[in-house]
Short mmCIF file of C-alpha atoms in Angstrom, two decimals:
data_model
loop_
_atom_site.label_atom_id
_atom_site.label_comp_id
_atom_site.label_asym_id
_atom_site.label_seq_id
_atom_site.Cartn_x
_atom_site.Cartn_y
_atom_site.Cartn_z
CA GLY A 250 -7.96 15.55 2.88
CA ALA A 251 -6.62 12.98 0.37
CA VAL A 252 -9.44 10.48 0.69
CA VAL A 253 -9.68 7.55 -1.70
CA SER A 254 -12.74 5.34 -1.93
CA GLN A 255 -13.33 1.98 -3.54
CA HIS A 256 -16.51 0.29 -4.61
CA PRO A 257 -17.58 -2.33 -3.93
CA SER A 258 -15.90 -3.19 -0.64
CA TRP A 259 -16.49 -6.85 -1.29
CA VAL A 260 -17.83 -8.92 -4.14
CA ILE A 261 -18.56 -12.58 -4.72
CA CYS A 262 -18.90 -13.78 -8.28
CA LYS A 263 -19.08 -16.98 -10.25
CA SER A 264 -16.13 -18.31 -12.18
CA GLY A 265 -16.06 -16.96 -15.72
CA THR A 266 -17.81 -13.70 -14.99
CA SER A 267 -16.26 -10.23 -15.03
CA VAL A 268 -16.07 -7.87 -12.09
CA LYS A 269 -15.47 -4.13 -12.12
CA ILE A 270 -13.92 -2.30 -9.18
CA GLU A 271 -14.01 1.48 -8.95
CA CYS A 272 -11.44 3.72 -7.31
CA ARG A 273 -12.20 7.38 -6.67
CA SER A 274 -10.20 10.24 -5.24
CA LEU A 275 -12.80 12.23 -3.35
CA ASP A 276 -11.10 15.52 -2.54
CA PHE A 277 -8.16 15.80 -4.89
CA GLN A 278 -7.26 15.22 -8.49
CA ALA A 279 -5.27 12.05 -8.92
CA THR A 280 -2.90 12.29 -11.84
CA THR A 281 -1.74 8.76 -11.16
CA MET A 282 -3.56 5.77 -9.74
CA PHE A 283 -2.14 2.41 -8.84
CA TRP A 284 -3.70 -1.01 -8.50
CA TYR A 285 -2.37 -3.59 -6.07
CA ARG A 286 -3.40 -7.04 -5.04
CA GLN A 287 -2.69 -8.53 -1.67
CA PHE A 288 -2.90 -12.16 -0.64
CA PRO A 289 -3.43 -13.10 3.02
CA LYS A 290 -0.44 -12.37 5.24
CA GLN A 291 1.51 -10.96 2.34
CA SER A 292 2.63 -7.57 1.21
CA LEU A 293 1.09 -5.45 -1.51
CA MET A 294 2.00 -6.41 -5.07
CA LEU A 295 1.76 -3.67 -7.65
CA MET A 296 -0.27 -4.73 -10.66
CA ALA A 297 -0.30 -1.60 -12.76
CA THR A 298 0.22 2.15 -12.82
CA SER A 299 -2.37 4.31 -14.49
CA ASN A 300 -1.95 7.91 -15.58
CA GLU A 301 -5.08 9.82 -16.46
CA GLY A 302 -5.79 9.70 -20.16
CA SER A 303 -3.05 7.17 -20.90
CA LYS A 304 -2.85 3.43 -21.14
CA ALA A 305 -1.92 1.69 -17.95
CA THR A 306 1.57 0.32 -17.43
CA TYR A 307 1.42 -3.24 -16.18
CA GLU A 308 3.96 -4.99 -14.02
CA GLN A 309 5.72 -8.04 -15.30
CA GLY A 310 3.55 -11.11 -15.05
CA VAL A 311 0.25 -9.21 -14.90
CA GLU A 312 -2.03 -9.98 -17.83
CA LYS A 313 -3.31 -6.72 -19.26
CA ASP A 314 -6.12 -8.46 -21.14
CA LYS A 315 -7.34 -10.04 -17.94
CA PHE A 316 -7.03 -7.01 -15.69
CA LEU A 317 -8.45 -4.09 -17.66
CA ILE A 318 -7.69 -0.67 -16.27
CA ASN A 319 -9.38 2.55 -17.26
CA HIS A 320 -8.41 5.97 -15.92
CA ALA A 321 -10.68 8.29 -17.83
CA SER A 322 -10.80 11.15 -15.37
CA LEU A 323 -8.66 12.68 -12.64
CA THR A 324 -10.90 11.23 -9.95
CA LEU A 325 -11.83 7.79 -11.22
CA SER A 326 -10.01 4.62 -12.21
CA THR A 327 -11.58 1.23 -12.74
CA LEU A 328 -10.17 -2.27 -12.66
CA THR A 329 -12.11 -4.98 -14.45
CA VAL A 330 -11.20 -8.58 -13.73
CA THR A 331 -12.32 -10.42 -16.82
CA SER A 332 -13.31 -14.09 -16.84
CA ALA A 333 -12.53 -14.36 -13.17
CA HIS A 334 -11.34 -17.66 -11.72
CA PRO A 335 -10.90 -18.78 -8.11
CA GLU A 336 -7.19 -17.98 -8.22
CA ASP A 337 -8.12 -14.33 -8.83
CA SER A 338 -9.68 -14.21 -5.38
CA SER A 339 -7.73 -11.61 -3.48
CA PHE A 340 -7.81 -8.21 -1.82
CA TYR A 341 -7.53 -5.51 -4.47
CA ILE A 342 -6.37 -2.09 -3.34
CA CYS A 343 -6.05 1.11 -5.31
CA SER A 344 -4.03 4.17 -4.45
CA ALA A 345 -3.84 7.64 -5.86
CA SER A 346 -1.21 10.31 -5.94
CA GLY A 347 -1.38 13.94 -6.91
CA GLY A 348 -2.82 15.43 -3.74
CA THR A 349 -1.32 18.54 -2.22
CA SER A 350 -0.76 17.06 1.21
CA GLY A 351 1.99 14.64 2.04
CA GLY A 352 5.34 14.45 0.36
CA LEU A 353 6.50 13.54 -3.08
CA ASN A 354 5.30 10.16 -4.29
CA THR A 355 2.85 9.89 -1.41
CA GLN A 356 0.15 7.47 -2.34
CA TYR A 357 -3.19 7.52 -0.59
CA PHE A 358 -4.85 4.17 -0.45
CA GLY A 359 -8.43 3.11 -0.80
CA PRO A 360 -10.04 0.74 1.69
CA GLY A 361 -9.68 -2.25 -0.61
CA THR A 362 -12.08 -4.63 -2.34
CA ARG A 363 -12.31 -8.27 -1.30
CA LEU A 364 -12.98 -10.40 -4.39
CA THR A 365 -14.09 -14.00 -3.97
CA VAL A 366 -14.55 -16.09 -7.08
CA LEU A 367 -16.55 -19.26 -6.62
CA GLY B 182 9.59 -7.75 -8.53
CA GLU B 183 7.79 -6.26 -5.60
CA SER B 184 8.35 -7.74 -2.18
CA VAL B 185 6.29 -10.78 -1.37
CA GLY B 186 6.42 -12.31 2.06
CA LEU B 187 5.47 -15.87 2.85
CA HIS B 188 4.70 -14.92 6.42
CA LEU B 189 4.58 -11.78 8.48
CA PRO B 190 7.07 -11.16 11.28
CA THR B 191 5.25 -10.37 14.48
CA LEU B 192 6.09 -7.98 17.27
CA SER B 193 4.23 -8.17 20.58
CA VAL B 194 4.49 -5.32 23.07
CA GLN B 195 2.81 -4.34 26.29
CA GLU B 196 0.37 -1.48 26.17
CA GLY B 197 2.16 1.70 27.13
CA ASP B 198 5.58 0.47 26.06
CA ASN B 199 7.46 1.82 23.07
CA SER B 200 7.50 -0.22 19.86
CA ILE B 201 10.28 -0.37 17.31
CA ILE B 202 9.54 -1.85 13.91
CA ASN B 203 12.43 -2.46 11.57
CA CYS B 204 12.71 -2.60 7.82
CA ALA B 205 15.61 -3.42 5.53
CA TYR B 206 15.15 -1.79 2.16
CA SER B 207 16.55 -3.15 -1.04
CA ASN B 208 17.69 -0.33 -3.32
CA SER B 209 20.63 1.80 -2.25
CA ALA B 210 19.48 4.42 -4.74
CA SER B 211 16.09 4.86 -3.04
CA ASP B 212 15.77 8.33 -1.62
CA TYR B 213 12.27 8.53 -0.24
CA PHE B 214 10.69 6.23 2.31
CA ILE B 215 7.22 5.91 3.76
CA TRP B 216 5.69 3.94 6.60
CA TYR B 217 2.14 2.68 6.24
CA LYS B 218 -0.21 1.12 8.76
CA GLN B 219 -2.73 -1.45 7.59
CA GLU B 220 -5.53 -2.63 9.83
CA SER B 221 -7.29 -5.87 9.08
CA GLY B 222 -9.49 -5.68 6.00
CA LYS B 223 -8.52 -2.10 5.23
CA GLY B 224 -6.17 -0.27 2.92
CA PRO B 225 -2.80 1.04 4.07
CA GLN B 226 -2.78 4.35 5.89
CA PHE B 227 0.08 6.85 5.57
CA ILE B 228 1.94 7.35 8.85
CA ILE B 229 5.14 9.23 8.20
CA ASP B 230 7.74 9.71 5.51
CA ILE B 231 11.40 10.65 5.31
CA ARG B 232 13.75 11.78 2.56
CA SER B 233 17.25 10.44 2.27
CA ASN B 234 18.83 13.75 3.23
CA MET B 235 17.50 13.20 6.74
CA ASP B 236 18.23 10.50 9.26
CA LYS B 237 15.38 11.18 11.66
CA ARG B 238 11.91 12.61 11.48
CA GLN B 239 9.33 12.89 14.20
CA GLY B 240 5.58 12.95 14.08
CA GLN B 241 2.89 12.60 16.66
CA ARG B 242 3.98 9.61 18.80
CA VAL B 243 6.00 8.24 15.89
CA THR B 244 9.62 8.63 14.85
CA VAL B 245 11.27 7.30 11.72
CA LEU B 246 15.00 6.65 11.63
CA LEU B 247 16.95 6.12 8.45
CA ASN B 248 20.39 4.53 8.22
CA LYS B 249 21.50 4.68 4.62
CA THR B 250 24.80 2.98 5.33
CA VAL B 251 23.11 -0.31 6.12
CA LYS B 252 19.88 0.38 4.21
CA HIS B 253 17.79 0.23 7.35
CA LEU B 254 14.64 2.03 8.32
CA SER B 255 12.83 1.90 11.64
CA LEU B 256 9.55 3.15 12.99
CA GLN B 257 9.28 3.95 16.67
CA ILE B 258 5.88 4.24 18.26
CA ALA B 259 5.80 5.81 21.69
CA ALA B 260 3.41 4.67 24.42
CA THR B 261 1.80 2.00 22.29
CA GLN B 262 -1.98 1.84 22.44
CA PRO B 263 -4.44 -0.94 21.50
CA GLY B 264 -5.36 1.05 18.39
CA ASP B 265 -1.81 0.67 17.15
CA SER B 266 -2.41 -3.03 16.49
CA ALA B 267 -1.96 -3.48 12.75
CA VAL B 268 0.48 -4.55 10.09
CA TYR B 269 3.15 -1.95 9.36
CA PHE B 270 4.81 -1.69 5.96
CA CYS B 271 7.79 0.32 4.89
CA ALA B 272 7.95 1.45 1.29
CA GLU B 273 10.82 2.85 -0.74
CA THR B 274 11.01 4.78 -3.95
CA LEU B 275 13.00 7.30 -5.90
CA GLN B 276 11.80 10.90 -5.76
CA GLY B 277 10.21 11.63 -9.09
CA ALA B 278 9.51 7.97 -9.71
CA GLN B 279 5.98 6.73 -9.46
CA LYS B 280 6.28 3.24 -8.05
CA LEU B 281 6.59 2.28 -4.43
CA VAL B 282 8.27 -0.96 -3.42
CA PHE B 283 6.80 -2.38 -0.26
CA GLY B 284 8.58 -4.39 2.39
CA GLN B 285 7.11 -7.59 3.73
CA GLY B 286 5.39 -5.98 6.69
CA THR B 287 5.41 -6.54 10.45
CA ARG B 288 2.36 -7.37 12.52
CA LEU B 289 2.25 -5.38 15.75
CA THR B 290 0.21 -6.91 18.55
CA ILE B 291 -0.52 -5.03 21.76
CA ASN B 292 -0.84 -6.96 24.99
CA PRO B 293 -3.10 -5.41 27.65
#
């Protein structure tokens, strides 16, 4: 149980275009979803926390107009990187909490999406 | 802000030996801790968790130890196997809070 999927697993886009990444909880209802980015050989950096039906809460330094987050249902959240630039190239990972297994605050992570902006 | 590491500490062990991965957490008020395993190109995978009212918890081949006095967490992996090769992250949070704060991670390499 507690499976989280992401789509696409990798994407290459041109500078200036927008890219949408989907995060789905497959077998549980995720009241909260999180979006992280991870640079090579570094830890996960939280970008934003998204509660279903509410506006996302962004971490300091994360541009909310550039990284649009939508959490319209208990099983789906999307991250749209708008006007992507090469410095946005990274590994984007979502997680979801709200499953019945695991302990409090347990987040179940998706497999990640590798974004490369040319 | 969240932990950002400029490089990953590396631990190399012989296959079959026990591995001990250490983590120093930052917030003395944190009361819930989780270890994650991340294989290359994949998302983190939950391994084991522990609440602050415990100092030890065992799972299948893994044991987590918590020392609140020195804000130290460790993950012990028994009889390390090639499939254990990955980066291991500790994460801390407050029960009831939503955010996790991740440590910098340790790369575990298994020598045949």
